[in-house]
PDB file of C-alpha atoms and ligand atoms in Angstrom:
ATOM      1  CA  MET A 280     -18.797  -3.382 -10.924  1.00 66.00           C
ATOM      2  CA  SER A 281     -17.115  -4.958 -13.484  1.00 74.00           C
ATOM      3  CA  LEU A 282     -14.529  -4.037 -14.709  1.00 76.00           C
ATOM      4  CA  ALA A 283     -15.297  -4.104 -19.205  1.00 74.00           C
ATOM      5  CA  ASP A 284     -17.221  -1.464 -17.365  1.00 83.00           C
ATOM      6  CA  LYS A 285     -13.353   1.015 -17.310  1.00 94.00           C
ATOM      7  CA  VAL A 286     -15.080   2.982 -14.628  1.00 97.00           C
ATOM      8  CA  LEU A 287     -11.400   4.677 -14.409  1.00 98.00           C
ATOM      9  CA  ALA A 288     -10.958   5.223 -18.391  1.00 97.00           C
ATOM     10  CA  GLY A 289      -9.753   8.737 -18.472  1.00 95.00           C
ATOM     11  CA  GLN A 290      -8.110   8.678 -15.532  1.00 98.00           C
ATOM     12  CA  GLY A 291      -4.677   9.185 -14.003  1.00 98.00           C
ATOM     13  CA  ALA A 292      -2.862   6.627 -11.517  1.00 98.00           C
ATOM     14  CA  LEU A 293      -0.512   6.761  -9.380  1.00 99.00           C
ATOM     15  CA  VAL A 294       0.854   3.360  -7.291  1.00 99.00           C
ATOM     16  CA  THR A 295       3.855   4.083  -5.280  1.00 98.00           C
ATOM     17  CA  GLY A 296       5.510   0.389  -4.482  1.00 98.00           C
ATOM     18  CA  SER A 297       4.169  -1.648  -7.850  1.00 98.00           C
ATOM     19  CA  THR A 298       6.796  -3.072  -8.537  1.00 97.00           C
ATOM     20  CA  SER A 299       5.466  -6.537  -6.451  1.00 96.00           C
ATOM     21  CA  GLY A 300       2.463  -7.161  -4.468  1.00 96.00           C
ATOM     22  CA  ILE A 301      -0.813  -5.686  -3.436  1.00 98.00           C
ATOM     23  CA  GLY A 302       0.612  -2.340  -4.721  1.00 98.00           C
ATOM     24  CA  LEU A 303       1.482  -4.498  -8.878  1.00 98.00           C
ATOM     25  CA  GLY A 304      -2.062  -5.611  -7.848  1.00 98.00           C
ATOM     26  CA  ILE A 305      -4.277  -2.529  -7.795  1.00 98.00           C
ATOM     27  CA  ALA A 306      -2.334  -1.126 -10.048  1.00 98.00           C
ATOM     28  CA  ARG A 307      -3.296  -4.319 -12.823  1.00 98.00           C
ATOM     29  CA  ILE A 308      -6.726  -3.882 -11.444  1.00 98.00           C
ATOM     30  CA  PHE A 309      -6.699   0.343 -11.744  1.00 98.00           C
ATOM     31  CA  ALA A 310      -5.589  -0.287 -15.842  1.00 98.00           C
ATOM     32  CA  GLN A 311      -7.865  -2.685 -15.934  1.00 97.00           C
ATOM     33  CA  ALA A 312     -10.853   0.009 -14.810  1.00 98.00           C
ATOM     34  CA  GLY A 313      -8.633   2.091 -17.238  1.00 98.00           C
ATOM     35  CA  ALA A 314      -6.729   4.265 -15.828  1.00 98.00           C
ATOM     36  CA  LYS A 315      -3.695   5.056 -16.904  1.00 98.00           C
ATOM     37  CA  VAL A 316      -1.530   4.548 -13.678  1.00 98.00           C
ATOM     38  CA  MET A 317       2.651   5.252 -13.279  1.00 98.00           C
ATOM     39  CA  LEU A 318       3.664   2.326 -11.558  1.00 98.00           C
ATOM     40  CA  ASN A 319       7.131   3.141  -8.190  1.00 98.00           C
ATOM     41  CA  GLY A 320       9.251   0.671  -6.583  1.00 98.00           C
ATOM     42  CA  PHE A 321      12.065  -1.370  -6.549  1.00 98.00           C
ATOM     43  CA  GLY A 322      12.718  -4.956  -8.542  1.00 97.00           C
ATOM     44  CA  LYS A 323      15.649  -6.215 -10.630  1.00 97.00           C
ATOM     45  CA  PRO A 324      15.486  -4.616 -13.895  1.00 98.00           C
ATOM     46  CA  GLU A 325      13.633  -7.265 -15.738  1.00 98.00           C
ATOM     47  CA  GLU A 326      11.546  -7.328 -12.850  1.00 97.00           C
ATOM     48  CA  ILE A 327      10.473  -3.971 -13.054  1.00 98.00           C
ATOM     49  CA  ALA A 328      10.347  -4.179 -16.803  1.00 98.00           C
ATOM     50  CA  ALA A 329       8.218  -6.526 -16.244  1.00 98.00           C
ATOM     51  CA  ALA A 330       5.530  -5.268 -15.104  1.00 98.00           C
ATOM     52  CA  ARG A 331       5.129  -1.356 -16.710  1.00 98.00           C
ATOM     53  CA  ALA A 332       5.566  -3.937 -18.993  1.00 98.00           C
ATOM     54  CA  GLU A 333       2.425  -6.074 -18.305  1.00 98.00           C
ATOM     55  CA  ILE A 334       0.641  -2.689 -17.664  1.00 98.00           C
ATOM     56  CA  GLY A 335       0.992  -1.032 -20.435  1.00 98.00           C
ATOM     57  CA  ALA A 336      -0.376  -3.407 -22.796  1.00 98.00           C
ATOM     58  CA  LEU A 337      -3.512  -3.605 -19.975  1.00 98.00           C
ATOM     59  CA  MET A 338      -3.834   0.242 -20.307  1.00 97.00           C
ATOM     60  CA  GLY A 339      -2.571  -0.818 -23.947  1.00 97.00           C
ATOM     61  CA  VAL A 340       0.460   1.003 -24.333  1.00 97.00           C
ATOM     62  CA  THR A 341       3.530  -0.968 -24.759  1.00 97.00           C
ATOM     63  CA  GLU A 342       4.945   0.101 -21.691  1.00 98.00           C
ATOM     64  CA  ALA A 343       3.066   2.075 -18.489  1.00 98.00           C
ATOM     65  CA  PRO A 344       5.333   5.014 -16.941  1.00 98.00           C
ATOM     66  CA  TYR A 345       7.215   4.394 -13.777  1.00 98.00           C
ATOM     67  CA  SER A 346       8.993   6.264 -11.578  1.00 98.00           C
ATOM     68  CA  SER A 347      12.395   5.329 -10.000  1.00 98.00           C
ATOM     69  CA  ALA A 348      11.631   7.715  -6.777  1.00 99.00           C
ATOM     70  CA  ASP A 349      12.926   6.418  -3.484  1.00 99.00           C
ATOM     71  CA  MET A 350      10.018   7.255  -1.140  1.00 99.00           C
ATOM     72  CA  SER A 351      12.530   7.737   1.688  1.00 98.00           C
ATOM     73  CA  LYS A 352      13.209  11.003  -0.008  1.00 98.00           C
ATOM     74  CA  PRO A 353      10.458  13.919   0.021  1.00 98.00           C
ATOM     75  CA  ALA A 354      12.330  15.576  -3.117  1.00 98.00           C
ATOM     76  CA  GLU A 355      12.131  12.164  -5.454  1.00 99.00           C
ATOM     77  CA  ILE A 356       8.932  12.094  -3.826  1.00 99.00           C
ATOM     78  CA  ARG A 357       8.035  15.453  -5.333  1.00 98.00           C
ATOM     79  CA  ALA A 358       9.687  15.157  -8.610  1.00 98.00           C
ATOM     80  CA  MET A 359       7.260  11.445  -8.996  1.00 99.00           C
ATOM     81  CA  VAL A 360       4.210  13.856  -8.775  1.00 98.00           C
ATOM     82  CA  ALA A 361       5.543  16.803 -10.664  1.00 98.00           C
ATOM     83  CA  GLU A 362       6.254  13.977 -13.469  1.00 98.00           C
ATOM     84  CA  ALA A 363       2.917  11.838 -13.284  1.00 98.00           C
ATOM     85  CA  GLN A 364       1.307  14.601 -13.121  1.00 98.00           C
ATOM     86  CA  ALA A 365       2.574  15.372 -16.511  1.00 98.00           C
ATOM     87  CA  ALA A 366       2.879  11.868 -17.867  1.00 98.00           C
ATOM     88  CA  LEU A 367      -0.440  10.791 -16.842  1.00 98.00           C
ATOM     89  CA  GLY A 368      -2.303  14.684 -18.194  1.00 97.00           C
ATOM     90  CA  SER A 369      -3.762  14.408 -14.748  1.00 97.00           C
ATOM     91  CA  LEU A 370      -3.712  12.130 -11.302  1.00 98.00           C
ATOM     92  CA  ASP A 371      -6.461  12.482 -10.208  1.00 98.00           C
ATOM     93  CA  ILE A 372      -5.574   8.438  -8.230  1.00 98.00           C
ATOM     94  CA  LEU A 373      -2.732   8.627  -5.640  1.00 99.00           C
ATOM     95  CA  VAL A 374      -2.706   4.946  -3.258  1.00 99.00           C
ATOM     96  CA  ASN A 375       0.508   5.652  -1.492  1.00 99.00           C
ATOM     97  CA  ASN A 376       1.135   2.055  -0.742  1.00 98.00           C
ATOM     98  CA  ALA A 377       4.532   1.372  -0.784  1.00 98.00           C
ATOM     99  CA  GLY A 378       6.546  -0.187   2.761  1.00 97.00           C
ATOM    100  CA  ILE A 379       8.893  -2.364   4.157  1.00 96.00           C
ATOM    101  CA  GLN A 380       9.184  -4.853   7.615  1.00 95.00           C
ATOM    102  CA  PHE A 381      11.758  -5.006  10.202  1.00 95.00           C
ATOM    103  CA  VAL A 382      10.838  -7.224  12.804  1.00 93.00           C
ATOM    104  CA  ALA A 383      13.083  -6.961  16.886  1.00 96.00           C
ATOM    105  CA  PRO A 384      12.508  -6.470  20.021  1.00 98.00           C
ATOM    106  CA  VAL A 385      12.526  -3.069  20.830  1.00 98.00           C
ATOM    107  CA  GLN A 386      16.091  -3.224  22.805  1.00 98.00           C
ATOM    108  CA  ASP A 387      17.607  -4.374  19.436  1.00 98.00           C
ATOM    109  CA  PHE A 388      15.830  -2.745  16.740  1.00 98.00           C
ATOM    110  CA  PRO A 389      18.423  -0.234  14.598  1.00 98.00           C
ATOM    111  CA  GLU A 390      17.680   2.902  14.112  1.00 98.00           C
ATOM    112  CA  GLU A 391      18.532   3.219  11.495  1.00 98.00           C
ATOM    113  CA  LYS A 392      15.744   0.539  10.502  1.00 98.00           C
ATOM    114  CA  TRP A 393      13.123   2.464  12.483  1.00 98.00           C
ATOM    115  CA  ASP A 394      14.101   5.978   9.988  1.00 98.00           C
ATOM    116  CA  ALA A 395      13.983   3.388   7.120  1.00 98.00           C
ATOM    117  CA  ILE A 396      10.109   2.317   8.207  1.00 98.00           C
ATOM    118  CA  ILE A 397       9.328   6.006   9.605  1.00 99.00           C
ATOM    119  CA  ALA A 398       9.805   7.635   6.065  1.00 99.00           C
ATOM    120  CA  ILE A 399       9.108   4.555   4.023  1.00 99.00           C
ATOM    121  CA  ASN A 400       6.141   3.849   5.701  1.00 98.00           C
ATOM    122  CA  MET A 401       4.141   6.892   7.008  1.00 99.00           C
ATOM    123  CA  SER A 402       5.980  10.398   5.429  1.00 99.00           C
ATOM    124  CA  SER A 403       6.330   9.492   2.383  1.00 99.00           C
ATOM    125  CA  ASN A 404       2.359   9.605   2.621  1.00 99.00           C
ATOM    126  CA  TYR A 405       2.257  13.118   3.448  1.00 99.00           C
ATOM    127  CA  HIS A 406       5.482  14.461   0.762  1.00 99.00           C
ATOM    128  CA  ALA A 407       3.132  12.377  -1.435  1.00 99.00           C
ATOM    129  CA  ILE A 408      -0.583  13.909  -0.239  1.00 99.00           C
ATOM    130  CA  LYS A 409       1.311  17.515  -0.282  1.00 99.00           C
ATOM    131  CA  ALA A 410       2.592  17.416  -3.242  1.00 98.00           C
ATOM    132  CA  ALA A 411      -0.510  15.798  -5.361  1.00 98.00           C
ATOM    133  CA  LEU A 412      -3.677  17.717  -3.189  1.00 98.00           C
ATOM    134  CA  PRO A 413      -2.854  21.335  -3.975  1.00 98.00           C
ATOM    135  CA  ALA A 414      -3.922  19.897  -8.403  1.00 98.00           C
ATOM    136  CA  MET A 415      -7.127  17.737  -7.715  1.00 98.00           C
ATOM    137  CA  LEU A 416      -8.424  20.523  -4.962  1.00 98.00           C
ATOM    138  CA  ALA A 417      -8.266  22.298  -8.621  1.00 98.00           C
ATOM    139  CA  ARG A 418     -10.279  20.407 -10.419  1.00 97.00           C
ATOM    140  CA  SER A 419     -12.287  19.107  -7.115  1.00 97.00           C
ATOM    141  CA  ARG A 420     -11.504  15.248  -8.183  1.00 97.00           C
ATOM    142  CA  GLY A 421      -9.173  13.608  -6.697  1.00 98.00           C
ATOM    143  CA  ARG A 422      -9.086   9.777  -4.615  1.00 98.00           C
ATOM    144  CA  ILE A 423      -6.136   9.242  -1.488  1.00 99.00           C
ATOM    145  CA  ILE A 424      -5.790   5.620  -1.014  1.00 99.00           C
ATOM    146  CA  ASN A 425      -3.248   4.841   1.645  1.00 99.00           C
ATOM    147  CA  VAL A 426      -1.981   1.288   2.166  1.00 98.00           C
ATOM    148  CA  ALA A 427      -1.862   1.564   5.910  1.00 98.00           C
ATOM    149  CA  SER A 428      -2.527  -2.064   7.799  1.00 98.00           C
ATOM    150  CA  ALA A 429      -4.043  -4.410  10.354  1.00 98.00           C
ATOM    151  CA  HIS A 430      -0.737  -3.271  12.173  1.00 98.00           C
ATOM    152  CA  GLY A 431      -2.554   0.518  11.528  1.00 98.00           C
ATOM    153  CA  LEU A 432      -4.851  -0.456  14.195  1.00 98.00           C
ATOM    154  CA  VAL A 433      -3.843  -2.483  16.765  1.00 98.00           C
ATOM    155  CA  ALA A 434      -0.014  -4.189  17.830  1.00 98.00           C
ATOM    156  CA  SER A 435       1.913  -6.752  17.953  1.00 96.00           C
ATOM    157  CA  PRO A 436       4.652  -7.096  19.659  1.00 96.00           C
ATOM    158  CA  TYR A 437       8.537  -6.850  17.905  1.00 95.00           C
ATOM    159  CA  LYS A 438       6.985  -4.767  15.666  1.00 97.00           C
ATOM    160  CA  SER A 439       7.939  -1.285  17.167  1.00 98.00           C
ATOM    161  CA  ALA A 440       8.849   0.780  13.985  1.00 98.00           C
ATOM    162  CA  TYR A 441       5.607  -0.829  11.655  1.00 98.00           C
ATOM    163  CA  VAL A 442       3.442  -0.404  13.826  1.00 98.00           C
ATOM    164  CA  ALA A 443       4.417   2.858  15.082  1.00 99.00           C
ATOM    165  CA  ALA A 444       3.846   3.940  11.660  1.00 99.00           C
ATOM    166  CA  LYS A 445       0.913   2.495  10.143  1.00 99.00           C
ATOM    167  CA  HIS A 446      -1.007   4.143  13.394  1.00 99.00           C
ATOM    168  CA  GLY A 447       0.231   7.198  11.408  1.00 99.00           C
ATOM    169  CA  VAL A 448      -1.383   6.308   8.039  1.00 99.00           C
ATOM    170  CA  VAL A 449      -4.663   5.983   9.806  1.00 99.00           C
ATOM    171  CA  GLY A 450      -3.981   9.540  11.890  1.00 99.00           C
ATOM    172  CA  ILE A 451      -3.531  11.095   8.367  1.00 98.00           C
ATOM    173  CA  THR A 452      -5.725   9.802   6.279  1.00 99.00           C
ATOM    174  CA  LYS A 453      -8.378  10.623   9.020  1.00 99.00           C
ATOM    175  CA  SER A 454      -7.096  15.163   8.836  1.00 98.00           C
ATOM    176  CA  ILE A 455      -6.547  15.139   5.342  1.00 98.00           C
ATOM    177  CA  ALA A 456      -9.992  13.778   5.145  1.00 99.00           C
ATOM    178  CA  LEU A 457     -11.649  16.256   7.569  1.00 98.00           C
ATOM    179  CA  GLU A 458      -9.438  18.563   5.294  1.00 98.00           C
ATOM    180  CA  VAL A 459     -11.300  17.819   2.272  1.00 98.00           C
ATOM    181  CA  ALA A 460     -14.503  16.296   2.921  1.00 98.00           C
ATOM    182  CA  GLN A 461     -16.097  19.989   1.565  1.00 98.00           C
ATOM    183  CA  SER A 462     -14.749  18.701  -1.313  1.00 98.00           C
ATOM    184  CA  PRO A 463     -15.759  15.389  -3.334  1.00 98.00           C
ATOM    185  CA  ILE A 464     -12.255  14.477  -2.786  1.00 98.00           C
ATOM    186  CA  THR A 465     -12.139  11.438  -0.152  1.00 98.00           C
ATOM    187  CA  CYS A 466      -9.348  10.444   1.597  1.00 99.00           C
ATOM    188  CA  ASN A 467      -9.204   6.184   3.578  1.00 99.00           C
ATOM    189  CA  ALA A 468      -6.547   3.727   4.610  1.00 99.00           C
ATOM    190  CA  ILE A 469      -7.391   0.181   3.495  1.00 99.00           C
ATOM    191  CA  CYS A 470      -6.068  -2.058   6.342  1.00 98.00           C
ATOM    192  CA  PRO A 471      -5.631  -5.748   5.779  1.00 98.00           C
ATOM    193  CA  GLY A 472      -4.466  -8.736   7.680  1.00 98.00           C
ATOM    194  CA  PHE A 473      -1.650 -10.792   6.512  1.00 96.00           C
ATOM    195  CA  VAL A 474      -1.354 -10.563   2.227  1.00 97.00           C
ATOM    196  CA  ARG A 475       0.116 -13.498   0.660  1.00 96.00           C
ATOM    197  CA  THR A 476       2.734 -11.144  -1.275  1.00 94.00           C
ATOM    198  CA  PRO A 477       6.975 -11.241  -0.747  1.00 88.00           C
ATOM    199  CA  LEU A 478       6.284  -9.014   2.332  1.00 82.00           C
ATOM    200  CA  ALA A 479       5.122 -11.078   4.347  1.00 91.00           C
ATOM    201  CA  GLU A 480       6.200 -14.871   2.858  1.00 93.00           C
ATOM    202  CA  ALA A 481       9.510 -13.668   3.428  1.00 92.00           C
ATOM    203  CA  GLN A 482       8.496 -13.799   7.536  1.00 88.00           C
ATOM    204  CA  VAL A 483       7.846 -17.646   7.358  1.00 94.00           C
ATOM    205  CA  ALA A 484      10.962 -18.912   6.750  1.00 94.00           C
ATOM    206  CA  PRO A 485      12.338 -17.436   9.887  1.00 93.00           C
ATOM    207  CA  LEU A 486       9.307 -17.966  12.821  1.00 92.00           C
ATOM    208  CA  ALA A 487      10.133 -21.351  11.319  1.00 95.00           C
ATOM    209  CA  ALA A 488      13.481 -22.019  12.050  1.00 95.00           C
ATOM    210  CA  LYS A 489      13.599 -19.005  15.187  1.00 92.00           C
ATOM    211  CA  PHE A 490      10.954 -21.364  17.425  1.00 94.00           C
ATOM    212  CA  GLY A 491      12.441 -26.022  15.493  1.00 96.00           C
ATOM    213  CA  ILE A 492       8.153 -25.556  13.415  1.00 97.00           C
ATOM    214  CA  SER A 493       8.015 -27.006  10.295  1.00 96.00           C
ATOM    215  CA  GLU A 494       6.958 -23.562   6.923  1.00 95.00           C
ATOM    216  CA  GLU A 495       3.714 -24.894   7.561  1.00 94.00           C
ATOM    217  CA  SER A 496       3.331 -24.352  11.029  1.00 95.00           C
ATOM    218  CA  ALA A 497       4.834 -21.360  11.622  1.00 95.00           C
ATOM    219  CA  LEU A 498       2.275 -19.885   8.719  1.00 94.00           C
ATOM    220  CA  ARG A 499      -0.790 -21.381  11.121  1.00 94.00           C
ATOM    221  CA  ASP A 500       0.294 -21.025  14.511  1.00 93.00           C
ATOM    222  CA  ARG A 501       2.263 -18.529  14.394  1.00 92.00           C
ATOM    223  CA  LEU A 502       2.237 -15.387  11.320  1.00 92.00           C
ATOM    224  CA  LEU A 503      -1.471 -15.958  10.941  1.00 95.00           C
ATOM    225  CA  GLU A 504      -1.997 -16.697  14.949  1.00 93.00           C
ATOM    226  CA  LYS A 505      -4.430 -13.206  15.167  1.00 94.00           C
ATOM    227  CA  GLN A 506      -5.848 -13.806  11.755  1.00 96.00           C
ATOM    228  CA  PRO A 507      -9.111 -15.577  12.398  1.00 96.00           C
ATOM    229  CA  SER A 508      -9.155 -17.048   8.413  1.00 96.00           C
ATOM    230  CA  LYS A 509      -6.206 -18.704   8.745  1.00 95.00           C
ATOM    231  CA  ARG A 510      -5.595 -18.157   4.962  1.00 95.00           C
ATOM    232  CA  TRP A 511      -4.138 -15.492   3.598  1.00 96.00           C
ATOM    233  CA  ILE A 512      -5.743 -12.572   2.164  1.00 98.00           C
ATOM    234  CA  GLU A 513      -5.196 -12.798  -1.842  1.00 98.00           C
ATOM    235  CA  VAL A 514      -3.676  -9.183  -3.461  1.00 98.00           C
ATOM    236  CA  GLU A 515      -6.854  -9.136  -6.328  1.00 98.00           C
ATOM    237  CA  ASP A 516      -9.280  -9.183  -2.956  1.00 98.00           C
ATOM    238  CA  VAL A 517      -6.827  -6.133  -2.039  1.00 98.00           C
ATOM    239  CA  ALA A 518      -7.267  -4.044  -4.765  1.00 98.00           C
ATOM    240  CA  ARG A 519     -11.065  -4.750  -5.379  1.00 98.00           C
ATOM    241  CA  MET A 520     -11.123  -2.181  -1.946  1.00 98.00           C
ATOM    242  CA  ALA A 521      -9.109  -0.364  -3.149  1.00 98.00           C
ATOM    243  CA  LEU A 522     -11.460   0.434  -6.674  1.00 98.00           C
ATOM    244  CA  TYR A 523     -14.288   0.612  -5.112  1.00 98.00           C
ATOM    245  CA  LEU A 524     -12.948   3.465  -2.731  1.00 98.00           C
ATOM    246  CA  VAL A 525     -11.291   4.657  -6.330  1.00 98.00           C
ATOM    247  CA  GLY A 526     -15.323   3.988  -8.749  1.00 97.00           C
ATOM    248  CA  PRO A 527     -18.880   5.662  -8.082  1.00 96.00           C
ATOM    249  CA  GLY A 528     -20.364   5.109  -5.448  1.00 96.00           C
ATOM    250  CA  SER A 529     -17.557   5.598  -2.185  1.00 97.00           C
ATOM    251  CA  GLY A 530     -17.804   9.736  -2.348  1.00 97.00           C
ATOM    252  CA  SER A 531     -18.828   8.992   0.504  1.00 98.00           C
ATOM    253  CA  VAL A 532     -16.523   7.107   2.642  1.00 98.00           C
ATOM    254  CA  ASN A 533     -13.713   9.235   3.994  1.00 98.00           C
ATOM    255  CA  GLY A 534     -11.740   8.985   6.534  1.00 98.00           C
ATOM    256  CA  ALA A 535     -11.957   5.793   7.021  1.00 98.00           C
ATOM    257  CA  ALA A 536      -9.464   2.517   7.753  1.00 98.00           C
ATOM    258  CA  LEU A 537     -11.389  -0.243   5.895  1.00 98.00           C
ATOM    259  CA  SER A 538      -9.946  -3.544   7.553  1.00 98.00           C
ATOM    260  CA  ILE A 539      -9.704  -6.652   5.146  1.00 98.00           C
ATOM    261  CA  ASP A 540      -7.530  -9.222   6.823  1.00 98.00           C
ATOM    262  CA  GLY A 541      -9.861 -12.104   7.559  1.00 98.00           C
ATOM    263  CA  GLY A 542     -12.108 -11.723  11.071  1.00 98.00           C
ATOM    264  CA  TRP A 543      -7.880 -10.036  13.157  1.00 98.00           C
ATOM    265  CA  LEU A 544     -10.456  -7.212  14.248  1.00 97.00           C
ATOM    266  CA  ALA A 545     -13.106  -9.041  15.672  1.00 97.00           C
ATOM    267  CA  ALA A 546     -11.792 -11.128  17.931  1.00 92.00           C
TER     268      ALA A 546
HETATM  269  P1  LIG B 106       5.906  -6.263  -1.081  1.00 62.67           P
HETATM  270  O1  LIG B 106       7.515  -6.318  -0.779  1.00 62.67           O
HETATM  271  O2  LIG B 106       6.091  -7.623  -1.396  1.00 62.67           O
HETATM  272  O3  LIG B 106       5.919  -4.687  -2.286  1.00 62.67           O
HETATM  273  C1  LIG B 106       6.558  -3.426  -1.389  1.00 62.67           C
HETATM  274  C2  LIG B 106       6.597  -2.881  -2.647  1.00 62.67           C
HETATM  275  O4  LIG B 106       7.566  -1.227  -1.923  1.00 62.67           O
HETATM  276  C3  LIG B 106       7.731  -2.788  -4.065  1.00 62.67           C
HETATM  277  O5  LIG B 106       7.488  -2.968  -4.773  1.00 62.67           O
HETATM  278  C4  LIG B 106       8.937  -1.978  -2.872  1.00 62.67           C
HETATM  279  O6  LIG B 106       9.767  -2.452  -3.992  1.00 62.67           O
HETATM  280  C5  LIG B 106       8.821  -1.425  -2.539  1.00 62.67           C
HETATM  281  N1  LIG B 106       9.398  -0.003  -2.257  1.00 62.67           N
HETATM  282  C6  LIG B 106       9.428  -0.511  -1.410  1.00 62.67           C
HETATM  283  N2  LIG B 106      11.343   0.911  -0.672  1.00 62.67           N
HETATM  284  C7  LIG B 106      10.685   1.563  -1.428  1.00 62.67           C
HETATM  285  C8  LIG B 106      11.178   2.636  -1.027  1.00 62.67           C
HETATM  286  N3  LIG B 106      11.889   2.900  -0.228  1.00 62.67           N
HETATM  287  N4  LIG B 106      10.849   3.964  -2.523  1.00 62.67           N
HETATM  288  C9  LIG B 106      10.120   2.949  -3.651  1.00 62.67           C
HETATM  289  N5  LIG B 106       8.897   2.037  -3.184  1.00 62.67           N
HETATM  290  C10 LIG B 106       9.804   0.748  -2.017  1.00 62.67           C
HETATM  291  O7  LIG B 106       4.927  -5.835  -0.165  1.00 62.67           O
HETATM  292  P2  LIG B 106       3.503  -5.865  -0.173  1.00 62.67           P
HETATM  293  O8  LIG B 106       3.347  -7.234   1.696  1.00 62.67           O
HETATM  294  O9  LIG B 106       2.904  -6.251  -1.259  1.00 62.67           O
HETATM  295  O10 LIG B 106       3.044  -4.080   1.293  1.00 62.67           O
HETATM  296  C11 LIG B 106       2.733  -3.015   0.361  1.00 62.67           C
HETATM  297  C12 LIG B 106       1.827  -2.334   1.487  1.00 62.67           C
HETATM  298  O11 LIG B 106       0.920  -3.651   1.970  1.00 62.67           O
HETATM  299  C13 LIG B 106       2.919  -2.146   2.051  1.00 62.67           C
HETATM  300  O12 LIG B 106       2.660  -0.865   3.145  1.00 62.67           O
HETATM  301  C14 LIG B 106       3.033  -3.243   3.593  1.00 62.67           C
HETATM  302  O13 LIG B 106       2.934  -2.251   4.929  1.00 62.67           O
HETATM  303  C15 LIG B 106       1.245  -3.500   3.188  1.00 62.67           C
HETATM  304  N6  LIG B 106       0.785  -4.314   4.328  1.00 62.67           N
HETATM  305  C16 LIG B 106       0.973  -5.703   3.308  1.00 62.67           C
HETATM  306  C17 LIG B 106       0.614  -6.635   4.151  1.00 62.67           C
HETATM  307  C18 LIG B 106       0.553  -8.144   3.912  1.00 62.67           C
HETATM  308  O14 LIG B 106       0.161  -8.715   4.893  1.00 62.67           O
HETATM  309  N7  LIG B 106       2.116  -7.766   2.668  1.00 62.67           N
HETATM  310  C19 LIG B 106      -0.499  -6.648   5.214  1.00 62.67           C
HETATM  311  C20 LIG B 106      -0.690  -5.125   5.381  1.00 62.67           C
HETATM  312  C21 LIG B 106      -0.171  -4.089   4.553  1.00 62.67           C
END
């Protein structure tokens, strides 16, 4: 499938957490494939403006539509979906991608961090899908992708909230896949290992400090300990998996939790 084919022409896509990292990469490839994309996420005003201008240029407009909705706030999520439906004409593709991380032993894990991770990384998927699905069902058309993680399938210590939330994301993905199975709509999860993004790169320096080792060693021997490839996964590779899931020929892939993890789950 070539991007030049514009396989997503005429389709509207909402990608949460798309001012940075994986979400921005998915927004980029969807726009390159011809979709109209609404962005969402936090960041400095100039970063958000740059993302809107970049994705807008790919869409042939000055700036891509953008929602500042906070994924921990259900009313804002509902308003964002309504805004996307109006701004894009139709919401054919929903990517639940926004996420945060916090690492600590469970006995020290702050309650507010637990609540925020469960809300942003997991419950937001429920609120967005609940708001977007009725119009998809009415139009007999839709693709839903939930960005889970290798940590949606296996655990690591000190990430209790993240692992719980991502297992929940894989669970809701399967449940919704069954609910829409006899329609043309699909719902799938992507389960990346460590991807080179601000969220993951921010974990390197604290590991180096904790173990008194170089950042190079912290990356290879600690962070990527479970990733047999011992290299970062690139954002564009995750984005290409997302494009496959929303493009032609993937209509029978439903309820899957697709790994892109350098061999992590094989070990
Ligand atoms: P990132 O920090 O680069 O981007 C996260 C995005 O989510 C940003 O746009 C941020 O503004 C947005 N966001 C955070 N809190 C928000 C909120 N309350 N409301 C709205 N937007 C919010 O991170 P990333 O690495 O690109 O992560 C994207 C997704 O991929 C997350 O769900 C993450 O758990 C998942 N993931 C990442 C990796 C990795 O190694 N980077 C691996 C597996 C899964």
